[in-house]
mmCIF file of C-alpha atoms in Angstrom:
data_model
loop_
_atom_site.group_PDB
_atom_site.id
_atom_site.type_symbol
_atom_site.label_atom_id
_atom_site.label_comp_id
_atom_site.label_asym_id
_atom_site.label_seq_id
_atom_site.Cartn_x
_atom_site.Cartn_y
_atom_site.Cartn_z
ATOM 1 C CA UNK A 1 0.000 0.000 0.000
ATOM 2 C CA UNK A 2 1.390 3.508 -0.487
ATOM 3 C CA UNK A 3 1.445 5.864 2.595
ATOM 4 C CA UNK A 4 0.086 9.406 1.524
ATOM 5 C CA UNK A 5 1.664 11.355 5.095
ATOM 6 C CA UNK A 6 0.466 14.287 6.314
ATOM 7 C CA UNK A 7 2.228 17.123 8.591
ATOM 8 C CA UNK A 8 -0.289 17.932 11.603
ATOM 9 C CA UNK A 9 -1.542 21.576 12.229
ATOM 10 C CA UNK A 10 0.363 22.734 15.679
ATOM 11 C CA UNK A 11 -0.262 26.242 16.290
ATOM 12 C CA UNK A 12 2.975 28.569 16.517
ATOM 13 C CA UNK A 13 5.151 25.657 15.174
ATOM 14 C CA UNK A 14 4.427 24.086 11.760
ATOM 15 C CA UNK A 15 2.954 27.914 9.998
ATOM 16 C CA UNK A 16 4.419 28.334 6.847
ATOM 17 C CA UNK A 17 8.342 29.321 8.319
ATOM 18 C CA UNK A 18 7.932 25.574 9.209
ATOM 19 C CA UNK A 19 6.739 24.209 6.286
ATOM 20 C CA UNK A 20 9.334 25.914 3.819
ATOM 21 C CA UNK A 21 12.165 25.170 5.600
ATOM 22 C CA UNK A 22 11.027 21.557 6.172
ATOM 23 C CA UNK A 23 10.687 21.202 2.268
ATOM 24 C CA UNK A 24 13.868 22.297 1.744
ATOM 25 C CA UNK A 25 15.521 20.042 3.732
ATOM 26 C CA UNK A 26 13.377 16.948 4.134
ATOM 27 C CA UNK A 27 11.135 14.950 2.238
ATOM 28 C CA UNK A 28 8.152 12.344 2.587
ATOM 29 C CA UNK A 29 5.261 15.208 3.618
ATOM 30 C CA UNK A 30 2.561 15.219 0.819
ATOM 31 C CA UNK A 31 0.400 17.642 2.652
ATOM 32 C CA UNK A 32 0.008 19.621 5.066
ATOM 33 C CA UNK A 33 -2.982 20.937 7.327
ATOM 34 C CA UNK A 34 -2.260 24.488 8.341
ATOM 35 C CA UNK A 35 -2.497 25.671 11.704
ATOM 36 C CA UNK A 36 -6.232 27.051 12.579
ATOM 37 C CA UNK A 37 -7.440 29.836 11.404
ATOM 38 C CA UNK A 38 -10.459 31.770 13.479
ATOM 39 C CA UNK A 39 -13.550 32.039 11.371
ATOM 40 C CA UNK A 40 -14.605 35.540 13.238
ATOM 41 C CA UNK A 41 -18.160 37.213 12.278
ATOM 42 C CA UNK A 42 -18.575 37.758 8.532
ATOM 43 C CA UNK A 43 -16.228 35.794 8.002
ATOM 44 C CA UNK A 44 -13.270 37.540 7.850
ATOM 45 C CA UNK A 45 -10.250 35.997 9.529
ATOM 46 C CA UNK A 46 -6.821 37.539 11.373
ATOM 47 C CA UNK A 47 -4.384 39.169 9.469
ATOM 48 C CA UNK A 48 -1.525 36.824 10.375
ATOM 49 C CA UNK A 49 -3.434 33.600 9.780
ATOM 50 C CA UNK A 50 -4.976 34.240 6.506
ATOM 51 C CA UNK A 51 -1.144 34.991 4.990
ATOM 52 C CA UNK A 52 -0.119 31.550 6.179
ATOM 53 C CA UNK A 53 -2.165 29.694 3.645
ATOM 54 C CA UNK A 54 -2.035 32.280 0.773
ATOM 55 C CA UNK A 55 -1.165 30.203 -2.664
ATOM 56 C CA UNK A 56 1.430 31.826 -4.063
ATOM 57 C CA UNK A 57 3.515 31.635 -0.741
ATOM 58 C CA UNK A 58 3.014 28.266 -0.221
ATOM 59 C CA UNK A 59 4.808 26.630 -3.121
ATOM 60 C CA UNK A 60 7.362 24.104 -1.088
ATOM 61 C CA UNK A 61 4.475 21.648 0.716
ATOM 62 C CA UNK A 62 1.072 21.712 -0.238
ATOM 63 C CA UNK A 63 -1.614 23.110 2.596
ATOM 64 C CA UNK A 64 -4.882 22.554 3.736
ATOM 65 C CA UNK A 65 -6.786 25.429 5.300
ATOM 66 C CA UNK A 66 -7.997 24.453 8.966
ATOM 67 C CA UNK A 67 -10.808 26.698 10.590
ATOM 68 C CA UNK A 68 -12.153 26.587 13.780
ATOM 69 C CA UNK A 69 -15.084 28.299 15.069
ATOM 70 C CA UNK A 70 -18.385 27.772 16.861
ATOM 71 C CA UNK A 71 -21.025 30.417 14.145
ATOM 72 C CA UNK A 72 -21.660 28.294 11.484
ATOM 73 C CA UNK A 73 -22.706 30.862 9.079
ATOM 74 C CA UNK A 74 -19.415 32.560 9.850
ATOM 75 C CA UNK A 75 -17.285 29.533 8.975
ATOM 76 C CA UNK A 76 -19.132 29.331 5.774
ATOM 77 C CA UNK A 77 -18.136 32.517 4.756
ATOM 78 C CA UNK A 78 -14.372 32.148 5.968
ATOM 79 C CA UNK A 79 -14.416 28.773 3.773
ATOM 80 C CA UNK A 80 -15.588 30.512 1.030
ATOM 81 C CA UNK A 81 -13.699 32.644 0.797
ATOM 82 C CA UNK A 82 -10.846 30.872 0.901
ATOM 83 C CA UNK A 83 -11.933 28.806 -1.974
ATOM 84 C CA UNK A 84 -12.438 31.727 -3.983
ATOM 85 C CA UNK A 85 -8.521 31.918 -2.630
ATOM 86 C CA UNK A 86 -7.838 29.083 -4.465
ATOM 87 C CA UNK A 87 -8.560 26.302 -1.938
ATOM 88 C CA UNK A 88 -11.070 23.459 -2.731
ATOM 89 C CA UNK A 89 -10.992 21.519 0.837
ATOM 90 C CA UNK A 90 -10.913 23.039 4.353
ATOM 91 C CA UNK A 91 -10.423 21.425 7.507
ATOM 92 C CA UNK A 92 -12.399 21.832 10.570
ATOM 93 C CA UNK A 93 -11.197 21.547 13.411
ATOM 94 C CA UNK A 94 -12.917 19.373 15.951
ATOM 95 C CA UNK A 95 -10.213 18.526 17.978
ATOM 96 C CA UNK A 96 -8.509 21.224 19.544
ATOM 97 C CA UNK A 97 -8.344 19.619 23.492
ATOM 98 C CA UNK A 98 -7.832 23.366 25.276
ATOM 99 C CA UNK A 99 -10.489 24.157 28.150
ATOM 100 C CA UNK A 100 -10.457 27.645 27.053
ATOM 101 C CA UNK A 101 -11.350 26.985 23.436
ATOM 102 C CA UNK A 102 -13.781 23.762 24.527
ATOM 103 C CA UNK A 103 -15.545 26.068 26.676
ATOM 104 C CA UNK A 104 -16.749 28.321 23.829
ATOM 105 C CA UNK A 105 -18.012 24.939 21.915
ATOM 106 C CA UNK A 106 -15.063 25.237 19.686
ATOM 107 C CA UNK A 107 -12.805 22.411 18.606
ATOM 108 C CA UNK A 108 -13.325 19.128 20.966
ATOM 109 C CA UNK A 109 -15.960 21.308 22.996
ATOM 110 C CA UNK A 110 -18.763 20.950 20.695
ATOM 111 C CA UNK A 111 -18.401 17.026 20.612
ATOM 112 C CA UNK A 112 -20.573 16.203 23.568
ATOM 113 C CA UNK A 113 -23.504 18.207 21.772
ATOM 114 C CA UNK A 114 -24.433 15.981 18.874
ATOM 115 C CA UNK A 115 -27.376 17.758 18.182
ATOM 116 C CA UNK A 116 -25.540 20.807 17.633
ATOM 117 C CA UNK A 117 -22.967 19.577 16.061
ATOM 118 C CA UNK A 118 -24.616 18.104 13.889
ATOM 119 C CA UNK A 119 -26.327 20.967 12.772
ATOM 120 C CA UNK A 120 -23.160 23.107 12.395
ATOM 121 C CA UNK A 121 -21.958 20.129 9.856
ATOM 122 C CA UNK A 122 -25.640 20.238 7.900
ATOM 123 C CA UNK A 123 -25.071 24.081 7.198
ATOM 124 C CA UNK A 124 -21.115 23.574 6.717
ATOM 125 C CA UNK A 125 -21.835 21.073 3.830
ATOM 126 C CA UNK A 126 -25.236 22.911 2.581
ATOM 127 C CA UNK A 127 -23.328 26.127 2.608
ATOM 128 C CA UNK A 128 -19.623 26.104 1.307
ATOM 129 C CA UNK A 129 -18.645 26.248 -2.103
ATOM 130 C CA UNK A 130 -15.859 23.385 -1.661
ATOM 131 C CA UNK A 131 -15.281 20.368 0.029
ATOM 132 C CA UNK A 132 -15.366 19.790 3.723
ATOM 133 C CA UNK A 133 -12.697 17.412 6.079
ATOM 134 C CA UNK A 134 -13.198 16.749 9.280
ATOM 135 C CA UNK A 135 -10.531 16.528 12.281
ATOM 136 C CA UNK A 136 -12.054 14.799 15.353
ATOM 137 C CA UNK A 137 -10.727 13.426 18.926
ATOM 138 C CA UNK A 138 -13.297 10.168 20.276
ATOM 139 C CA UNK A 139 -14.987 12.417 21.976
ATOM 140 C CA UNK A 140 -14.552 15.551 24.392
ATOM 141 C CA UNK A 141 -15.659 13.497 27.763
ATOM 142 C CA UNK A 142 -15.189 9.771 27.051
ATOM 143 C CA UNK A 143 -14.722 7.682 24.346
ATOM 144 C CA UNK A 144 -18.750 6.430 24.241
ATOM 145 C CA UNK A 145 -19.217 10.052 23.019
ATOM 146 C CA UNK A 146 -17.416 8.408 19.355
ATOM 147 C CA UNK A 147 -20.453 5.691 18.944
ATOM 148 C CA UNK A 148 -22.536 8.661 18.228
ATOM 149 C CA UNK A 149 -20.123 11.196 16.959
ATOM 150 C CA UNK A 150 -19.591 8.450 13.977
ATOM 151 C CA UNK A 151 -22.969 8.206 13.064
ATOM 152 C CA UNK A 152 -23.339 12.427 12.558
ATOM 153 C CA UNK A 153 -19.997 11.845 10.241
ATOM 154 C CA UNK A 154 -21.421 9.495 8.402
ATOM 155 C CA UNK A 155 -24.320 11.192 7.068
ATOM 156 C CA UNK A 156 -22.583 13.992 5.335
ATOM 157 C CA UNK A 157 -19.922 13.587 2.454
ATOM 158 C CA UNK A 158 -16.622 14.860 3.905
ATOM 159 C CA UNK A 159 -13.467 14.743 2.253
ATOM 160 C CA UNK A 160 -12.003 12.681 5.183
ATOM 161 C CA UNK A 161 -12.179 11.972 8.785
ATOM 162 C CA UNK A 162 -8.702 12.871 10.517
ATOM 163 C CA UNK A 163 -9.241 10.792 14.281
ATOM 164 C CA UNK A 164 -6.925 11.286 17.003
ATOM 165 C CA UNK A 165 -8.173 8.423 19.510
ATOM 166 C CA UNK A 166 -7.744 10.726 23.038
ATOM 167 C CA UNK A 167 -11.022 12.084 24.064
ATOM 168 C CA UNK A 168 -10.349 15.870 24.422
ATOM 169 C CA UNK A 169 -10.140 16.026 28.281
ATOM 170 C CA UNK A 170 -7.078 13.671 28.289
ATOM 171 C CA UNK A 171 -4.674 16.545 26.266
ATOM 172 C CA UNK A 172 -1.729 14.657 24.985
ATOM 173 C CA UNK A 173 -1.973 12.574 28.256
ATOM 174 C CA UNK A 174 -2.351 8.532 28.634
ATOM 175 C CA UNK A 175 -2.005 6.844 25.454
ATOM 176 C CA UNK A 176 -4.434 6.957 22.020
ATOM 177 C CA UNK A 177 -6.996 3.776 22.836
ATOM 178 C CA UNK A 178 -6.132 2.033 19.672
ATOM 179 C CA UNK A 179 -8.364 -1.208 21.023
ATOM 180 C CA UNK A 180 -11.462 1.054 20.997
ATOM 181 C CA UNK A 181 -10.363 2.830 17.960
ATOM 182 C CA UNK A 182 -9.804 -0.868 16.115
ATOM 183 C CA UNK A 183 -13.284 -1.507 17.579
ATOM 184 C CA UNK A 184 -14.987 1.560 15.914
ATOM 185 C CA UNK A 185 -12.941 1.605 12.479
ATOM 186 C CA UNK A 186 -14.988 -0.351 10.475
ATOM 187 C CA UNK A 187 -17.776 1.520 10.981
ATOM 188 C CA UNK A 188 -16.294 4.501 9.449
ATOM 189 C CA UNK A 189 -17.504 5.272 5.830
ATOM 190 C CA UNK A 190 -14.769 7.543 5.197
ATOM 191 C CA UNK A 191 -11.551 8.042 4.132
ATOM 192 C CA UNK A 192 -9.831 7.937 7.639
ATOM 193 C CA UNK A 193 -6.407 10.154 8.610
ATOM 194 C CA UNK A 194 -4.591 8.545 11.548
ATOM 195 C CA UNK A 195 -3.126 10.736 13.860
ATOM 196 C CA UNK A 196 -1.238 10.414 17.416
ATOM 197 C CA UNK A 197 1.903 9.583 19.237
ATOM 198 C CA UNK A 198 3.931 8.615 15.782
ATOM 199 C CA UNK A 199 6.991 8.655 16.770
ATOM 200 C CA UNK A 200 9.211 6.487 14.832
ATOM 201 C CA UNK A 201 9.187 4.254 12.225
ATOM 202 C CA UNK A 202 9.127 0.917 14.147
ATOM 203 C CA UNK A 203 5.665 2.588 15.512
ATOM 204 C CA UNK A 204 4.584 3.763 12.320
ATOM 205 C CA UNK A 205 4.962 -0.286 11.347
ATOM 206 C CA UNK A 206 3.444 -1.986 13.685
ATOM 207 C CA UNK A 207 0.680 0.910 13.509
ATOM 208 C CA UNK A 208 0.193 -0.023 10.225
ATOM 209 C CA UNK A 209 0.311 -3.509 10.079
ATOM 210 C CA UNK A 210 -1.848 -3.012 13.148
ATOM 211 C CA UNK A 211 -4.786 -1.097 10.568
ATOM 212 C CA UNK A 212 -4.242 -2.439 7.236
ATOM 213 C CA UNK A 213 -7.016 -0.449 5.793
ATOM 214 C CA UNK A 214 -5.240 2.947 6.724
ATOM 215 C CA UNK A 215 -2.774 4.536 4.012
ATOM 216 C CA UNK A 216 -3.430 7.839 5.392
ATOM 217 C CA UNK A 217 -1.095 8.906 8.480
ATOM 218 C CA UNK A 218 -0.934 12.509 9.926
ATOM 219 C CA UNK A 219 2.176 13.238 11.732
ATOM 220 C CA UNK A 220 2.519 15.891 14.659
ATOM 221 C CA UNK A 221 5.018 17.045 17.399
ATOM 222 C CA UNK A 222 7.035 14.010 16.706
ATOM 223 C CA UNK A 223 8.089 15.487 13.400
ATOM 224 C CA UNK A 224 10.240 18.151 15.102
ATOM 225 C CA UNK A 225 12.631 15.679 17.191
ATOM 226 C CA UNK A 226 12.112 13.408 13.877
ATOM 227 C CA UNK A 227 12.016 15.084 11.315
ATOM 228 C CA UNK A 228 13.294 12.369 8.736
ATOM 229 C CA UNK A 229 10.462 9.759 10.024
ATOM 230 C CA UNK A 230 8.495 10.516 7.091
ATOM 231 C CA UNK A 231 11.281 9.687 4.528
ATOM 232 C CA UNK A 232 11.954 6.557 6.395
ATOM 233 C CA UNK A 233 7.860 5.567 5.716
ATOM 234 C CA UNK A 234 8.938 5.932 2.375
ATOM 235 C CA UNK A 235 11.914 3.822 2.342
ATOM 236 C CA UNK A 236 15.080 6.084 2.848
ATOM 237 C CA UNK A 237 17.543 5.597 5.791
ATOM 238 C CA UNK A 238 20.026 7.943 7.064
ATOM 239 C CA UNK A 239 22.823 7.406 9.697
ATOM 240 C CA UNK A 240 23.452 8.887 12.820
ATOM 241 C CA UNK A 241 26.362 11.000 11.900
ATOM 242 C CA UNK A 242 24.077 12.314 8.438
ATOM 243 C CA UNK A 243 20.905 12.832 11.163
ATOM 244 C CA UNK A 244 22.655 14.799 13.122
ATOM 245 C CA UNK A 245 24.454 17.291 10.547
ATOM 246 C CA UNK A 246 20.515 17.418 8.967
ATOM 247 C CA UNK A 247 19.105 18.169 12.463
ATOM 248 C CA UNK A 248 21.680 21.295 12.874
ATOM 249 C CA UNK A 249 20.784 22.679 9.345
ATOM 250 C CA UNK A 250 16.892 22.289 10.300
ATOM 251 C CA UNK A 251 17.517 24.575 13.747
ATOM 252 C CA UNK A 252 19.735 26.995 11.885
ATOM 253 C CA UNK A 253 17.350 27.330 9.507
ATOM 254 C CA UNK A 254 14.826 27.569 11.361
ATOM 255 C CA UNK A 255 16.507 29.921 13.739
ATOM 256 C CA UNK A 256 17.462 32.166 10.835
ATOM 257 C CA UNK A 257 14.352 32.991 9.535
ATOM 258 C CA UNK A 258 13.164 33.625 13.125
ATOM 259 C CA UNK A 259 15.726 36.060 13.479
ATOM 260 C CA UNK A 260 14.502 38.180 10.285
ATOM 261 C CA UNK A 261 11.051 38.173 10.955
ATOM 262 C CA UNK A 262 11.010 38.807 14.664
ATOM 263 C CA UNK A 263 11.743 41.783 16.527
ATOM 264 C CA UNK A 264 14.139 41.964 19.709
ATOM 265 C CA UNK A 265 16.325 39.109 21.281
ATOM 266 C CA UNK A 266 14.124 38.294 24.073
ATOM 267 C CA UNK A 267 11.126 37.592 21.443
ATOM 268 C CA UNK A 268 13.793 35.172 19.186
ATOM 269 C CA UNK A 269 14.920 33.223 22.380
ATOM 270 C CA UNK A 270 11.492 32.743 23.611
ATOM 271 C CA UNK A 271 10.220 31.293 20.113
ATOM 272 C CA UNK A 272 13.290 29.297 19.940
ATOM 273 C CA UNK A 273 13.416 27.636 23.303
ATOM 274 C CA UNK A 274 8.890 26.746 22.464
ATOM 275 C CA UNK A 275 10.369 24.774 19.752
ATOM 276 C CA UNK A 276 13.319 22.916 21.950
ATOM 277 C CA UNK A 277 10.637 21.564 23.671
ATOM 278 C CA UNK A 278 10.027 19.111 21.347
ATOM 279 C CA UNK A 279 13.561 19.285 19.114
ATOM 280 C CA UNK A 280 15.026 18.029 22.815
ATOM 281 C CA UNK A 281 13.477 14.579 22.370
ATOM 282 C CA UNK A 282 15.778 13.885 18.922
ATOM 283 C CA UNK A 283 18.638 13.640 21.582
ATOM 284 C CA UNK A 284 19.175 11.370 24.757
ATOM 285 C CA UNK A 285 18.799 13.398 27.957
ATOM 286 C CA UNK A 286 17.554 15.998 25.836
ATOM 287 C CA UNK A 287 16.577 17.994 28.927
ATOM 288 C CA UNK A 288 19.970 17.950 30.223
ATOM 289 C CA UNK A 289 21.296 19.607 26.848
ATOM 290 C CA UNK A 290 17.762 21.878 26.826
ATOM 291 C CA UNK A 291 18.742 23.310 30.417
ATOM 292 C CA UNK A 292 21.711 25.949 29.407
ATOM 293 C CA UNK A 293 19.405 27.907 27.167
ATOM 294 C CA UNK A 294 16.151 28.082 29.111
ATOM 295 C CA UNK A 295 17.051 31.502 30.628
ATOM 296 C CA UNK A 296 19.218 32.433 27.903
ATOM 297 C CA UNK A 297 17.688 35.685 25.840
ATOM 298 C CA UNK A 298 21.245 36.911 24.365
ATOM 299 C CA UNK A 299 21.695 35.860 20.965
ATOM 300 C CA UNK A 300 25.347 35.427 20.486
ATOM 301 C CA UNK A 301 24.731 33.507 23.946
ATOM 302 C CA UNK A 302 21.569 31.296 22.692
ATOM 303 C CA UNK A 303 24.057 30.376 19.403
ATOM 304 C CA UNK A 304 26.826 29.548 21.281
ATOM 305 C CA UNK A 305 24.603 27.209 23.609
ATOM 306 C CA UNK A 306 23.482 25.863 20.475
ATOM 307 C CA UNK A 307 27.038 25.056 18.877
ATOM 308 C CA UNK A 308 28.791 23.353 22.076
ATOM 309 C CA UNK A 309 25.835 21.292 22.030
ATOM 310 C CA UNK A 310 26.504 19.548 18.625
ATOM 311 C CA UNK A 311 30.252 20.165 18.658
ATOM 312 C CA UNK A 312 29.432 17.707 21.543
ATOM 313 C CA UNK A 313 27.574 15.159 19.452
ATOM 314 C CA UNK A 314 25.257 14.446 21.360
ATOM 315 C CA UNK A 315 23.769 10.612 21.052
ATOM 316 C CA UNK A 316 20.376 10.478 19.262
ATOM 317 C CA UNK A 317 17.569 9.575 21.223
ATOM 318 C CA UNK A 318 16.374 5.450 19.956
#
């Protein structure tokens, strides 16, 4: 079967920065999902978001549009106007675990109210000039929330069903329930996107030998520490000593463009030590090497951290 792999929307990480540098240095992503954009009344959307999935900047990785909102007519009007933009499919996001966005009946808070949920997805479909996809968690309370939650999907003709199989109250806590999610698969009449805790490629393949039907995989914060999992799906294989050199272009690259877009030192360091809170995990005792630069907001000082750590060569983590 051939894998079509998908980068994960994680908002302040993977926005288009992300994306182009990962294209230009890695390989196996066929698309991406964008991080959320808020569909706010009539519509419109924020500055900053809407730029991240303009066309003619995003021509290194394909992207996906995901909107979030709880005002259905509002969402329809954001997703149509980003197909007049040029984009045929949008995601919605039905996932997003945060109390503070639940609480508004956004993302993963609007799963324990079928009814209304269901009607947001009656005048999504009925309403938008394009295509709809669908990114879901079991449930927001428990998983039981799913047996219902599947049926709603079912009866409208989305693109695909992304499921990440943690109800929204567990976060990125406990492990997916891939028993219950094995359970409820077949039931499924869509295309179905896995995503959670894909980490490596011995997970990826017993994942995947584990759901034969799959050929759909979305990849998230495991991408950062690993970035070349997704060209190891797809058959390439890179030593330790070519991983690490790869890893150091990625940060600098990363760190780079960070530099030009962002104003002050303090602002740079802060973005930069958010993403070594994943990058960390590509090394063993990655919190040992993360602890020099957590109160570092110097420049010249954050590089230098950054240099004796790989002049060190540090061992990669499994």
């Amino acid at each position: 079967m051939t894998h079509r792999l998908w980068l994960a929307p994680m908002q302040g990480y993977t926005e288009l920065l992300f994306r182009d540098v990962y294209a230009e240095i890695f390989s196996g992503i066929d698309v991406a999902v964008s991080p959320f954009i808020s569909a706010l009344p009539e519509g419109r959307a924020k500055d900053r978001e809407w730029n991240d999935v303009l066309p003619e900047l995003n021509t290194k990785m394909p992207v996906i549009p995901q909107v979030m909102g709880s005002v259905a007519d509002d969402i329809v009007l954001l997703a149509n106007r980003l197909y007049d933009l040029g984009h045929p499919v949008v995601n919605l996001n039905l996932g997003c675990p945060y109390k503070m966005v639940a609480k508004k009946k956004k993302g993963s808070g609007i799963l324990c109210f079928p009814d209304e949920l269901d009607a947001l997805l009656e005048r999504l479909v009925s309403g938008m000039k394009g295509r709809l996809s669908v990114k879901t968690r079991l449930g927001r309370h428990t998983r039981d929330e799913f047996h219902t939650l599947i049926e709603i999907y079912n009866r409208y003709p989305l693109e695909d069903l992304t499921v990440h199989p943690r109800t929204g109250v567990q976060m990125y806590k406990g492990d997916p329930d891939l028993d219950f999610f094995e359970s409820v698969l077949p039931g499924i009449t869509h295309r179905v996107i896995y995503n959670g805790d894909l980490w490596s490629l011995d997970r990826f393949t017993a994942l995947s030998k584990r759901f034969p039907t799959i050929s759909d995989w979305m990849i998230g914060r495991w991408v950062i520490p690993n970035p070349f999992l997704p060209a190891e799906i797809k058959g390439d294989r890179f030593d330790d000593e070519t991983k690490l050199s790869l890893l150091k272009q990625f940060h600098d690259a990363i760190y780079a463009r960070q530099v030009e877009r962002l104003d002050g030192p303090g602002h740079v360091t802060n973005v930069m030590k958010a993403f070594w809170v994943y990058f960390k995990d590509a090394f063993e005792h990655g919190d040992r090497l993360f602890k020099p630069l957590r109160r570092l907001t110097d420049l010249a000082a954050y590089e230098a951290a950054v240099e004796q750590i790989f002049a060190g060569r540090p061992t990669l983590a499994g």
